[in-house]
Tab-separated table of C-alpha atoms and ligand atoms in Angstrom:
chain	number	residue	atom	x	y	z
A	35	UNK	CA	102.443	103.774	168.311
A	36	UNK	CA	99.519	105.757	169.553
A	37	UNK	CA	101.911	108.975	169.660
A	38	UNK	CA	103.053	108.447	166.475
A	39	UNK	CA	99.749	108.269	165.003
A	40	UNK	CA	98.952	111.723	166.672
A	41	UNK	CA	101.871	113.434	165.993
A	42	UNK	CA	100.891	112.600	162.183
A	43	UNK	CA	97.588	114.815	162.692
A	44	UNK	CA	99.878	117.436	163.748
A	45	UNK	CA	98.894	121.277	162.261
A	46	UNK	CA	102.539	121.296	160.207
A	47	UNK	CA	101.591	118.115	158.837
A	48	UNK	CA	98.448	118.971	158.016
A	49	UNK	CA	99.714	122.195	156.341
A	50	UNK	CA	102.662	120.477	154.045
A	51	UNK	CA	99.889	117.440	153.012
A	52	UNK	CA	97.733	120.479	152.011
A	53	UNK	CA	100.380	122.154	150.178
A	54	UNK	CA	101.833	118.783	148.249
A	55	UNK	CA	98.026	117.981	147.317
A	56	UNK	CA	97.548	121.334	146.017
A	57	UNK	CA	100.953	121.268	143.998
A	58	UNK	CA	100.032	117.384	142.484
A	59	UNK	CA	96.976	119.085	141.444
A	60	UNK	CA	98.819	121.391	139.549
A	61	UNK	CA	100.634	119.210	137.655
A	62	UNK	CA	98.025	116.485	136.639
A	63	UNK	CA	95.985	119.684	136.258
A	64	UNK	CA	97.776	120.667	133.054
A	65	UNK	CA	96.884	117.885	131.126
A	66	UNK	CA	92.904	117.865	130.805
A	67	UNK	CA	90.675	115.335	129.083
A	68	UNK	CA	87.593	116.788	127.783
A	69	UNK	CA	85.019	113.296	127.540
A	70	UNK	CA	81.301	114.157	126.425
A	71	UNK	CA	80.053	110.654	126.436
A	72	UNK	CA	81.854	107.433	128.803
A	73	UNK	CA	79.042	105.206	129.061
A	74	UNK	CA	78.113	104.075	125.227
A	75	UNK	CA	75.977	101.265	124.208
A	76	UNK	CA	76.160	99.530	120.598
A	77	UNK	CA	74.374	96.366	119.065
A	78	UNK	CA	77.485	94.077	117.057
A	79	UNK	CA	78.290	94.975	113.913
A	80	UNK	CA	78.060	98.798	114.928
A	81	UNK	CA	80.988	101.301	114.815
A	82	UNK	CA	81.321	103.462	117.859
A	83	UNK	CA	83.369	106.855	118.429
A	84	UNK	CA	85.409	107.336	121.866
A	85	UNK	CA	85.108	111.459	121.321
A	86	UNK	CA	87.615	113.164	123.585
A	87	UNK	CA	89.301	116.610	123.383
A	88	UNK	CA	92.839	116.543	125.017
A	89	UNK	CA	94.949	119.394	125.795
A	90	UNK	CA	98.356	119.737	127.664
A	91	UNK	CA	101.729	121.518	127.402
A	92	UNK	CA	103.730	120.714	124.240
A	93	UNK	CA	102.297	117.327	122.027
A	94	UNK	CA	100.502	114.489	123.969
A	95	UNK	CA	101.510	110.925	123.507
A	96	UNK	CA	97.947	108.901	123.176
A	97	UNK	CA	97.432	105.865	124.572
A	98	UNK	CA	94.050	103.363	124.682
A	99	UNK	CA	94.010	100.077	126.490
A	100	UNK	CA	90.950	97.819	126.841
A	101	UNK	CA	90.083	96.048	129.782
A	102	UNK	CA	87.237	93.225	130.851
A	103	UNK	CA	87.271	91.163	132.936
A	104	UNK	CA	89.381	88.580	131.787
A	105	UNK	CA	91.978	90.391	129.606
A	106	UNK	CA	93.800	93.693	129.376
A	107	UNK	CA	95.629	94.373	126.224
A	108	UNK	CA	96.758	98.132	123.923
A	109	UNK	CA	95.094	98.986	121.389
A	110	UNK	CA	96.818	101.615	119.756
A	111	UNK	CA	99.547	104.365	120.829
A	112	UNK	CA	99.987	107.722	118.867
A	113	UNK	CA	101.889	111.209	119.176
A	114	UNK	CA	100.206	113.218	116.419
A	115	UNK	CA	102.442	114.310	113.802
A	116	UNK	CA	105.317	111.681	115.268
A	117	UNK	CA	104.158	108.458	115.418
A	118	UNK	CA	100.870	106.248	115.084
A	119	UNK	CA	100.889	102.245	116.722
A	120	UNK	CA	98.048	99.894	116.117
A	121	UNK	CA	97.998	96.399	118.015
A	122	UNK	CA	97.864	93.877	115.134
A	123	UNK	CA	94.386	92.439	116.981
A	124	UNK	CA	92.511	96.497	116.093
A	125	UNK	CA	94.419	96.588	112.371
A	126	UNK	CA	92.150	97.948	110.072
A	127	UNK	CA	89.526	98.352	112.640
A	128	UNK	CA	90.914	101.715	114.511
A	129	UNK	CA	90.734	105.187	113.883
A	130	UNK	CA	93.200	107.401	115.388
A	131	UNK	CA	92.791	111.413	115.670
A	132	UNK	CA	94.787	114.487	116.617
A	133	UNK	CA	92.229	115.639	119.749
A	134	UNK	CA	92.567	111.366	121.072
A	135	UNK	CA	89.368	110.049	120.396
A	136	UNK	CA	89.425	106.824	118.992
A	137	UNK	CA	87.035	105.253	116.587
A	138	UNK	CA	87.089	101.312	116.364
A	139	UNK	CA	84.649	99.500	113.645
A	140	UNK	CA	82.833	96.464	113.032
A	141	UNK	CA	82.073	95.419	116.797
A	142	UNK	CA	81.502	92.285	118.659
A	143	UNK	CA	80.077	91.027	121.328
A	144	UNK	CA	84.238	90.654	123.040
A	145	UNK	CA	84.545	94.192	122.381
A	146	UNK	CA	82.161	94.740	125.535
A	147	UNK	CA	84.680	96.462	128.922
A	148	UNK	CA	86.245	99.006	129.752
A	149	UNK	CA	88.281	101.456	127.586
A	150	UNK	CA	91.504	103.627	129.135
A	151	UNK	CA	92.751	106.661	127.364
A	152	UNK	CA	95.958	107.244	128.985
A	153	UNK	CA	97.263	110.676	127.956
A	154	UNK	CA	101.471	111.809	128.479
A	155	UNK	CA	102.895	114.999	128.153
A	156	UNK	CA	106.767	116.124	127.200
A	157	UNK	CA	107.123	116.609	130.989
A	158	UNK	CA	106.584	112.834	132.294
A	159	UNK	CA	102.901	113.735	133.563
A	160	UNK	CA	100.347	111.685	132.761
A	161	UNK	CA	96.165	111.777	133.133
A	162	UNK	CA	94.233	108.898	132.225
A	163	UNK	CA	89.943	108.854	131.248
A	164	UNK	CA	87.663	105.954	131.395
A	165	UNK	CA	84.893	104.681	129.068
A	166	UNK	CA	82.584	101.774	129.390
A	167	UNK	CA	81.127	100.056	126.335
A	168	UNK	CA	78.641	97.692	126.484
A	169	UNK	CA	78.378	95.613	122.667
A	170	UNK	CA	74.385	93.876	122.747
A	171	UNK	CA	73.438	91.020	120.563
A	172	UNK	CA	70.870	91.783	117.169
A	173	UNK	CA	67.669	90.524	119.136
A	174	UNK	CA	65.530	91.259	116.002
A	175	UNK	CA	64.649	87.623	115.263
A	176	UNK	CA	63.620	86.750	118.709
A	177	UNK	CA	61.837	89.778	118.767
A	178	UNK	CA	59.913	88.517	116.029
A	179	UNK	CA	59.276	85.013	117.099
A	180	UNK	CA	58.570	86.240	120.518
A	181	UNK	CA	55.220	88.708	118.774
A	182	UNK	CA	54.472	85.746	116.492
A	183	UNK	CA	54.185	83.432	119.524
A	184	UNK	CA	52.290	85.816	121.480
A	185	UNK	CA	49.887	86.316	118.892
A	186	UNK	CA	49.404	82.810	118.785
A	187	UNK	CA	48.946	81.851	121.971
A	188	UNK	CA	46.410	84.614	122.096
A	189	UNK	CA	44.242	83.106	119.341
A	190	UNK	CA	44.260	80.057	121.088
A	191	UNK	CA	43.130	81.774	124.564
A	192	UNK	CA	40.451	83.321	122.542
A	193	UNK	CA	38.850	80.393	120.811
A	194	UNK	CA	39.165	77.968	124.143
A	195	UNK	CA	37.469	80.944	125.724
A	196	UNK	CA	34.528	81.689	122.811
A	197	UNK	CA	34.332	77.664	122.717
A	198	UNK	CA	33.954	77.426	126.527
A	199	UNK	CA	30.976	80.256	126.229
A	200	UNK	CA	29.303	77.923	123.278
A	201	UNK	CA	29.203	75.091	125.599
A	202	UNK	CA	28.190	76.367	128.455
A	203	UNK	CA	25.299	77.438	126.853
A	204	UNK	CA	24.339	74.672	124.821
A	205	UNK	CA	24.926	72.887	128.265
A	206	UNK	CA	22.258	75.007	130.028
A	207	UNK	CA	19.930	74.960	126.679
A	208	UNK	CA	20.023	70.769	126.792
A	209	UNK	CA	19.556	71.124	130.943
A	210	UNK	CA	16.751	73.448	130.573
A	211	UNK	CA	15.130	70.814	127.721
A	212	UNK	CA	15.037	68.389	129.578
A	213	UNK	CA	13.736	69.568	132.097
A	214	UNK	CA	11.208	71.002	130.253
A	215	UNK	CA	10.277	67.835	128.733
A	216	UNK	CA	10.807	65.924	131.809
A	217	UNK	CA	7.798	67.118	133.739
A	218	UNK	CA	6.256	70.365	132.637
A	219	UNK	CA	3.097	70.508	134.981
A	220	UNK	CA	5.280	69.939	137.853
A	221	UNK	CA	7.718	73.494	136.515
A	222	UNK	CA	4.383	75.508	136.168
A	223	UNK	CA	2.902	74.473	139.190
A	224	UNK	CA	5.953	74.624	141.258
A	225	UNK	CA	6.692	78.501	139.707
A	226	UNK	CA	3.307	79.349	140.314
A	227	UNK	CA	3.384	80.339	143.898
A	228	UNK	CA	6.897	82.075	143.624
B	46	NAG	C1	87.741	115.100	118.260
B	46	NAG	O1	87.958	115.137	116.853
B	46	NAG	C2	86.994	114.418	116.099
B	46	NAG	C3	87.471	114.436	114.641
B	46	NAG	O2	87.861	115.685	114.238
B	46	NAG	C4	85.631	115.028	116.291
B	46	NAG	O3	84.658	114.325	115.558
B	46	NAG	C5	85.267	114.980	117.763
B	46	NAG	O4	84.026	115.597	117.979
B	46	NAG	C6	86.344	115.639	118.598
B	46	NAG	N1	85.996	115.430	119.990
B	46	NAG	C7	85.806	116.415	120.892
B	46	NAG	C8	85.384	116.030	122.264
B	46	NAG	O5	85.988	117.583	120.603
B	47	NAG	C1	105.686	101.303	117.771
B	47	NAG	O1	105.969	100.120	117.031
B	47	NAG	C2	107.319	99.917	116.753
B	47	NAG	C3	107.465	98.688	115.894
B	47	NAG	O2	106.326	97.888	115.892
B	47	NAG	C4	108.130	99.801	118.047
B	47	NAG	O3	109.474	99.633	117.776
B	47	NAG	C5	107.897	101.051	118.872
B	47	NAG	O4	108.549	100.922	120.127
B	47	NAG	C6	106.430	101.293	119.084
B	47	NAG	N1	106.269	102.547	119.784
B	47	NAG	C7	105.467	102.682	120.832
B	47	NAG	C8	105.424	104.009	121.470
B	47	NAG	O5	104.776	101.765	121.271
């Protein structure tokens, strides 16, 4: 076992799993995906654009599949010019172009995952781009309960604080009174030698 291990590392082997990587790069190399933006982030109802520029020899067959966590189904699957598929769940949502971006309308919160454009050439090679899109909730009613609360509460916190103030010092006021009414000569003559 050990030998065979080492005679894997050998030079020649090295050499010929230099070469094959070199060749595969070559041929996944002549399809290229050209992705400004994978990581997109829309609020439910929105549309959003998968923008991608494709190029390879002769016409590319198009493919997008979405993915979460608990499903994996096609969306659609086009070969500009030849033919155009659309999943019956995307109908009337999807919108297909020459380059392979994708546009898909109307979201919700289920469209959230992980979008695969899969991209074939004439020759059987094949090159495949990721996108992640992440579908939030409209928060704009919390949002505005949360500000009216908060402005609330902070009305509240200001009156218990201006009423604590008035009563401490109507507290101190009725003290000082009272003492003051209590015994008066004994006040001056016990300030006097301070
Ligand atoms: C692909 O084509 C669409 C429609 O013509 C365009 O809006 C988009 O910008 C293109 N994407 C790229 C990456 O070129
Ligand atoms: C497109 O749809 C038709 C009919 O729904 C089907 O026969 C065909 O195999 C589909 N083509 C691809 C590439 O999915």
């Amino acid at each position: 076992m050990l030998t065979w291990h080492y005679r894997l590392w050998d030079p020649h082997d090295v050499v010929a799993i230099l070469v094959f990587a070199l060749f595969m790069c070559r041929l996944v190399g002549a399809i290229s995906i050209h992705s400004p933006e994978q990581s997109i982030i829309r609020s439910v109802q929105e549309d959003v654009f998968f923008s991608a520029d494709v190029s390879c020899n002769g016409t590319p067959t198009v493919q997008w599949t979405f993915m979460s966590a608990s499903v994996s189904r096609a969306i659609a699957a086009w070969r500009p010019g030849v033919f155009a598929n659309v999943t019956a769940d995307y109908d009337g949502r999807v919108e297909l172009h020459d380059n392979g971006s994708m546009g898909l309308a109307r979201l919700t919160l289920q469209d959230t995952g992980y979008y695969v454009l899969t991209i074939t050439d004439d020759v059987g090679g094949s090159k495949d781009a990721g996108f992640v899109l992440k579908v939030n909730e409209v928060l704009y009613e919390d949002l505005q309960y949360l500000s009216v609360s908060a402005l609330a509460l902070g009305c509240l916190a200001g009156f218990l604080m201006l009423s604590m103030w008035l009563l401490n010092k109507a507290y101190s006021k009725i003290v000082a009174c009272r003492r003051r009414k209590k015994m008066p000569e004994n006040d001056e003559t016990e300030l006097q030698p301070l």
